[in-house]
Short mmCIF file of C-alpha atoms and ligand atoms in Angstrom, two decimals:
data_model
loop_
_atom_site.label_atom_id
_atom_site.label_comp_id
_atom_site.label_asym_id
_atom_site.label_seq_id
_atom_site.Cartn_x
_atom_site.Cartn_y
_atom_site.Cartn_z
CA MET H 10 -27.88 2.38 12.70
CA ILE H 11 -24.27 1.01 12.33
CA ASN H 12 -21.98 3.24 14.65
CA LEU H 13 -18.59 3.36 12.74
CA PRO H 14 -15.43 3.76 15.08
CA VAL H 15 -14.16 7.46 14.74
CA ILE H 16 -10.67 7.06 12.58
CA GLU H 17 -8.39 7.07 16.11
CA LEU H 18 -6.13 4.26 17.15
CA LYS H 19 -7.74 0.91 17.07
CA GLU H 20 -6.85 -1.71 19.46
CA GLN H 21 -2.79 -1.40 20.34
CA PRO H 22 -1.49 -3.63 17.71
CA ASN H 23 0.02 -6.81 19.47
CA MET H 24 3.57 -6.68 17.82
CA SER H 25 3.99 -10.28 18.54
CA LEU H 26 1.11 -11.22 16.31
CA PRO H 27 2.58 -12.41 12.76
CA THR H 28 0.10 -10.96 10.33
CA ILE H 29 1.98 -12.58 6.87
CA THR H 30 4.10 -15.42 6.58
CA THR H 31 5.99 -16.83 4.02
CA GLN H 32 8.18 -20.24 4.13
CA ASN H 33 10.60 -20.91 1.13
CA LEU H 34 7.97 -19.19 -1.18
CA GLY H 35 8.61 -19.66 -4.74
CA ILE H 36 6.73 -18.26 -7.98
CA SER H 37 7.02 -18.93 -10.97
CA TYR H 38 5.09 -17.93 -14.10
CA TRP H 39 4.64 -19.70 -17.73
CA SER H 40 5.18 -17.19 -20.63
CA LYS H 41 4.96 -18.67 -24.19
CA ASN H 42 6.03 -22.17 -22.58
CA LYS H 43 8.89 -20.60 -20.88
CA ARG H 44 9.26 -20.89 -17.32
CA ILE H 45 10.11 -17.23 -15.75
CA ASP H 46 11.25 -17.98 -12.23
CA ALA H 47 10.01 -14.43 -10.41
CA LEU H 48 10.20 -15.34 -6.49
CA GLN H 49 12.57 -18.12 -4.85
CA ASN H 50 13.18 -19.17 -1.51
CA VAL H 51 11.55 -16.09 0.13
CA SER H 52 10.81 -16.82 4.06
CA LEU H 53 9.76 -13.44 5.85
CA THR H 54 7.31 -12.53 8.85
CA ILE H 55 5.40 -9.62 8.89
CA ASN H 56 3.64 -8.58 12.21
CA ARG H 57 0.61 -7.19 12.89
CA GLY H 58 0.84 -3.18 13.12
CA GLU H 59 4.52 -2.93 11.21
CA PHE H 60 5.69 -0.82 8.59
CA ILE H 61 7.60 -2.94 6.31
CA SER H 62 8.91 -1.79 2.55
CA LEU H 63 10.29 -4.09 -0.52
CA ILE H 64 13.16 -2.71 -2.49
CA GLY H 65 15.12 -4.57 -5.02
CA PRO H 66 16.09 -4.16 -8.68
CA SER H 67 13.32 -4.11 -11.07
CA GLY H 68 11.58 -7.06 -12.21
CA CYS H 69 12.63 -8.88 -9.02
CA GLY H 70 9.39 -9.96 -7.96
CA LYS H 71 8.42 -7.35 -5.59
CA SER H 72 4.65 -6.87 -7.19
CA THR H 73 4.52 -10.58 -7.71
CA LEU H 74 4.95 -10.90 -3.57
CA LEU H 75 2.40 -8.17 -3.31
CA ASN H 76 -0.24 -10.30 -5.45
CA VAL H 77 0.35 -13.35 -3.48
CA ILE H 78 -0.19 -11.73 -0.04
CA ALA H 79 -3.42 -10.10 -1.44
CA GLY H 80 -4.24 -13.58 -2.78
CA LEU H 81 -4.13 -12.90 -6.34
CA THR H 82 -1.98 -15.29 -8.10
CA SER H 83 -3.14 -16.22 -11.71
CA PRO H 84 -4.24 -19.38 -12.53
CA GLY H 85 -1.41 -21.60 -14.03
CA THR H 86 1.19 -19.70 -11.61
CA ASP H 87 3.45 -22.46 -10.11
CA VAL H 88 3.67 -21.63 -6.57
CA ASN H 89 5.88 -23.51 -4.22
CA GLY H 90 6.68 -23.35 -0.57
CA SER H 91 3.78 -21.84 1.63
CA PHE H 92 2.65 -18.57 2.76
CA ASN H 93 0.04 -17.87 5.63
CA THR H 94 -2.38 -14.51 5.40
CA SER H 95 -4.78 -16.26 7.76
CA GLY H 96 -4.31 -13.39 10.45
CA ILE H 97 -5.52 -10.72 7.87
CA LYS H 98 -9.47 -9.69 8.33
CA GLU H 99 -9.55 -6.79 5.77
CA ILE H 100 -6.67 -5.92 3.34
CA ASP H 101 -6.76 -3.28 0.64
CA TYR H 102 -4.24 -2.79 -2.22
CA LEU H 103 -2.95 0.51 -3.83
CA PHE H 104 -1.75 -0.70 -7.12
CA GLN H 105 0.82 1.26 -9.23
CA LYS H 106 -0.59 3.66 -11.57
CA GLN H 107 -3.83 3.27 -9.49
CA THR H 108 -6.27 6.27 -9.95
CA LEU H 109 -9.54 7.95 -8.83
CA LEU H 110 -12.67 7.24 -10.46
CA PRO H 111 -12.90 10.79 -12.58
CA TRP H 112 -16.46 10.83 -12.86
CA ARG H 113 -17.06 11.09 -8.85
CA THR H 114 -16.20 13.65 -6.45
CA VAL H 115 -13.63 13.53 -3.90
CA ILE H 116 -16.22 12.40 -1.15
CA ASP H 117 -17.94 9.92 -3.95
CA ASN H 118 -14.65 8.59 -4.36
CA VAL H 119 -13.72 8.25 -0.65
CA THR H 120 -16.79 6.91 0.52
CA ALA H 121 -17.12 4.33 -2.62
CA PRO H 122 -15.55 1.16 -0.17
CA LEU H 123 -18.05 1.68 2.69
CA GLU H 124 -20.97 2.14 0.06
CA ILE H 125 -20.06 -0.94 -1.38
CA ARG H 126 -20.14 -2.61 2.10
CA GLY H 127 -23.62 -1.00 2.60
CA ILE H 128 -23.10 1.48 5.12
CA PRO H 129 -25.80 4.05 5.40
CA ARG H 130 -24.75 7.57 3.24
CA THR H 131 -25.15 9.81 6.37
CA GLU H 132 -22.59 7.61 8.33
CA ARG H 133 -20.25 7.19 5.64
CA ARG H 134 -20.04 11.11 4.53
CA LYS H 135 -19.40 11.85 8.06
CA LYS H 136 -16.70 9.28 8.26
CA ALA H 137 -15.27 10.99 4.85
CA LEU H 138 -15.67 14.45 5.86
CA THR H 139 -13.60 13.86 9.41
CA MET H 140 -10.51 12.15 7.44
CA LEU H 141 -10.65 14.78 4.76
CA GLU H 142 -10.07 17.32 7.30
CA LYS H 143 -7.67 15.64 9.41
CA TYR H 144 -5.84 14.96 6.14
CA GLY H 145 -6.01 18.71 4.61
CA LEU H 146 -8.52 17.97 2.30
CA SER H 147 -11.45 19.88 3.85
CA GLY H 148 -13.21 22.30 1.19
CA PHE H 149 -12.34 19.79 -1.86
CA GLU H 150 -15.00 17.09 -0.73
CA ASN H 151 -17.28 18.67 -3.81
CA SER H 152 -14.17 18.68 -6.34
CA PHE H 153 -13.36 16.17 -9.16
CA PRO H 154 -10.11 14.48 -9.20
CA ARG H 155 -8.86 16.57 -12.55
CA GLU H 156 -9.36 19.81 -10.26
CA LEU H 157 -6.60 18.22 -7.84
CA SER H 158 -3.00 18.39 -7.95
CA GLY H 159 -1.07 14.66 -8.46
CA GLY H 160 -0.06 14.99 -4.29
CA MET H 161 -3.94 15.39 -3.38
CA GLN H 162 -5.38 13.05 -5.90
CA GLN H 163 -2.82 10.44 -4.20
CA ARG H 164 -3.85 11.21 -0.76
CA VAL H 165 -7.44 10.82 -1.41
CA LEU H 166 -6.45 7.21 -2.93
CA LEU H 167 -4.73 7.05 0.45
CA ILE H 168 -7.76 7.70 2.61
CA ARG H 169 -9.93 5.80 0.33
CA THR H 170 -7.89 3.15 1.05
CA LEU H 171 -7.91 3.29 4.85
CA ILE H 172 -11.52 4.47 5.55
CA TYR H 173 -12.93 1.42 6.24
CA GLN H 174 -9.97 0.29 8.02
CA PRO H 175 -8.39 -2.82 6.45
CA ASP H 176 -5.76 -4.60 9.13
CA VAL H 177 -3.39 -4.63 6.00
CA VAL H 178 -2.43 -2.25 3.28
CA LEU H 179 -0.67 -3.22 0.14
CA LEU H 180 1.06 -0.17 -1.56
CA ASP H 181 2.97 -0.83 -4.79
CA GLU H 182 4.87 2.35 -5.29
CA PRO H 183 2.55 4.60 -4.63
CA LEU H 184 4.27 7.87 -5.05
CA SER H 185 6.51 6.96 -7.96
CA SER H 186 4.46 9.41 -10.26
CA LEU H 187 5.33 12.52 -8.10
CA ASP H 188 7.68 14.98 -8.28
CA ALA H 189 10.31 15.57 -5.16
CA GLN H 190 8.57 17.95 -3.10
CA THR H 191 5.14 16.11 -3.11
CA ARG H 192 6.74 12.75 -2.63
CA ALA H 193 8.14 14.23 0.88
CA LEU H 194 5.02 15.78 1.92
CA LEU H 195 2.77 12.67 1.34
CA GLN H 196 5.49 10.17 3.07
CA ASP H 197 4.99 12.40 6.14
CA GLU H 198 1.29 11.78 5.54
CA PHE H 199 1.79 8.29 5.30
CA LEU H 200 3.64 8.07 8.69
CA ARG H 201 0.78 9.82 10.19
CA LEU H 202 -1.98 7.35 8.77
CA TRP H 203 0.21 4.63 9.41
CA ARG H 204 0.61 5.74 13.16
CA ASP H 205 -3.01 6.66 13.68
CA THR H 206 -4.58 3.45 12.12
CA GLY H 207 -2.15 0.94 13.56
CA CYS H 208 -2.75 -1.11 10.22
CA THR H 209 0.03 -3.01 8.96
CA PHE H 210 1.70 -1.04 5.88
CA VAL H 211 3.64 -3.34 3.18
CA LEU H 212 5.51 -0.70 0.82
CA VAL H 213 6.81 -1.63 -2.56
CA THR H 214 9.20 1.17 -3.50
CA HIS H 215 12.30 1.78 -5.66
CA ASP H 216 13.20 4.71 -3.44
CA LEU H 217 15.50 3.98 -0.86
CA ASP H 218 15.39 7.11 1.19
CA GLU H 219 11.49 6.30 1.15
CA ALA H 220 12.18 2.82 2.40
CA ILE H 221 14.12 4.04 5.48
CA ALA H 222 12.19 7.42 6.30
CA LEU H 223 9.11 5.39 6.47
CA SER H 224 9.82 1.93 7.57
CA GLU H 225 10.68 -0.28 10.54
CA ARG H 226 12.12 -3.08 8.70
CA VAL H 227 13.04 -3.02 4.94
CA PHE H 228 13.87 -6.20 2.84
CA LEU H 229 16.13 -6.06 0.13
CA LEU H 230 15.40 -8.50 -2.79
CA SER H 231 17.85 -10.22 -5.11
CA ALA H 232 17.66 -9.43 -8.89
CA ARG H 233 15.28 -12.12 -10.40
CA PRO H 234 14.47 -14.80 -9.19
CA GLY H 235 13.70 -12.55 -5.93
CA ARG H 236 15.61 -13.55 -2.90
CA ILE H 237 15.69 -11.77 0.39
CA VAL H 238 19.70 -11.04 0.58
CA LYS H 239 18.87 -8.91 3.44
CA GLU H 240 16.88 -7.46 6.32
CA PHE H 241 17.37 -3.78 7.50
CA GLN H 242 16.03 -2.95 10.86
CA ILE H 243 15.34 1.02 10.88
CA ASP H 244 16.39 1.92 14.61
CA LEU H 245 15.36 5.50 13.87
CA PRO H 246 12.63 6.61 16.37
CA THR H 247 8.78 5.72 15.33
CA GLU H 248 7.80 9.21 15.79
CA ARG H 249 9.64 10.69 13.06
CA SER H 250 9.38 13.51 10.38
CA ALA H 251 9.97 11.53 7.15
CA ILE H 252 11.60 14.94 5.88
CA ALA H 253 13.59 15.62 8.64
CA ILE H 254 15.11 12.25 9.42
CA ARG H 255 17.16 12.43 6.07
CA THR H 256 19.65 14.61 7.87
CA ASP H 257 20.33 12.14 10.94
CA PRO H 258 23.60 10.48 10.92
CA ARG H 259 22.26 6.74 11.37
CA PHE H 260 19.51 7.47 8.51
CA GLN H 261 22.83 7.98 6.25
CA GLN H 262 24.58 5.08 7.68
CA ILE H 263 21.85 2.53 6.65
CA GLN H 264 21.46 4.50 3.45
CA ARG H 265 24.94 3.94 2.47
CA GLU H 266 24.71 0.03 3.54
CA MET H 267 21.68 -0.18 1.49
CA TRP H 268 23.26 1.46 -1.42
CA SER H 269 26.38 -0.84 -1.20
CA GLU H 270 24.24 -3.80 -1.33
CA LEU H 271 21.82 -2.73 -3.76
CA THR H 272 24.42 -1.91 -6.21
CA THR H 273 25.77 -5.45 -5.90
CA GLN H 274 22.44 -6.94 -6.81
CA VAL H 275 22.21 -4.50 -9.82
CA LEU H 276 25.62 -5.56 -11.13
CA GLN H 277 24.74 -9.19 -10.50
CA GLN H 278 21.78 -8.87 -12.77
CA GLN H 279 23.73 -7.31 -15.59
CA ASP H 280 26.78 -9.70 -15.44
CA ARG H 281 24.12 -12.21 -15.97
CA GLY H 282 21.86 -10.09 -18.85
CA PHE H 283 25.57 -10.27 -20.32
CA ALA H 284 25.96 -13.77 -20.14
CA LEU H 285 22.82 -14.34 -21.93
CA PHE H 286 23.65 -11.91 -24.32
CA LYS H 287 26.73 -14.02 -25.56
CA THR H 288 25.31 -17.33 -25.63
P1 LIG B 3 8.75 -5.86 -10.01
O1 LIG B 3 7.58 -5.67 -9.35
O2 LIG B 3 9.69 -6.33 -8.76
O3 LIG B 3 9.36 -5.09 -11.06
P2 LIG B 3 7.34 -7.97 -10.78
O4 LIG B 3 6.67 -8.98 -9.80
O5 LIG B 3 6.09 -7.78 -11.70
O6 LIG B 3 8.64 -7.48 -10.51
O7 LIG B 3 7.97 -9.20 -12.19
C1 LIG B 3 9.00 -10.50 -11.90
C2 LIG B 3 9.15 -10.83 -13.26
O8 LIG B 3 8.04 -11.76 -13.50
C3 LIG B 3 9.27 -10.18 -14.41
O9 LIG B 3 10.24 -10.84 -14.95
C4 LIG B 3 8.11 -9.95 -14.85
O10 LIG B 3 8.14 -9.63 -16.56
C5 LIG B 3 7.45 -11.41 -14.63
N1 LIG B 3 6.25 -11.41 -14.62
C6 LIG B 3 5.34 -10.65 -13.82
N2 LIG B 3 3.90 -11.13 -13.82
C7 LIG B 3 3.75 -11.95 -14.96
C8 LIG B 3 2.86 -12.61 -15.56
N3 LIG B 3 1.24 -12.80 -14.78
N4 LIG B 3 3.04 -13.52 -16.45
C9 LIG B 3 4.22 -13.82 -16.97
N5 LIG B 3 5.17 -13.03 -16.33
C10 LIG B 3 5.08 -12.32 -15.54
MG1 LIG B 4 6.59 -3.86 -9.91
#
């Protein structure tokens, strides 16, 4: 019988160990014989157990960076520089607009990754029920996704992502379709899940407040081709509430700095668009 660890803290993450590094990474796509430079000179290190966010103007290469980390670059894509993700054992990716399997109940959705890995039914159900209860979903295990609110569906997706305890979770704008209140509640769940599991979280979001409320570090990317223009160290307490922290003066100070940097980036993008339009 396979004895699965309970979903409590894994071994204490060793923060000094990098799990993802990129060195002068450049990514270009080819579309109709035209080269599109998506990323340029991206050098970053993400340590084990960190919560990192990537923010930047739309189209600046954030999803591209997640794809590279996940090893999902499409054939024909030019990769310059280097990246190293060999420290990752298991990775999971919550894509933008990802949904649950509509024909499966909540519990059968949540247990799918364990099923794929050949974990016996009783074991996987036990583990799923523990997690569903811990994250406020007990009583819904036999419901179908259509019977749940958007926020609950997103929570189920996140539990499904974390059930087999990947070391790295990539999240591409996972909350963008939800209303503000549901988002705020789920942000708190994200923090709880991150603290409970010790996973490395890499979140792409266009919501600056979300990035500050959740992360330990935030990388701001420039307009395309995306370069890292600034790294923000979020020196807020780790044991925080994603909701309550927003009234903290330090939160607001970081928020002002980020807005000012992001505005510069967006304006640069507009200027370039105008120049292109003129020629
Ligand atoms: P973001 O997630 O920051 O909005 P993306 O990484 O999705 O940005 O895209 C960066 C740029 O690369 C965009 O201009 C996009 O149109 C282009 N792009 C992304 N994927 C491909 C692809 N497979 N082929 C061609 N161009 C692409
Ligand atoms: Mg994207």
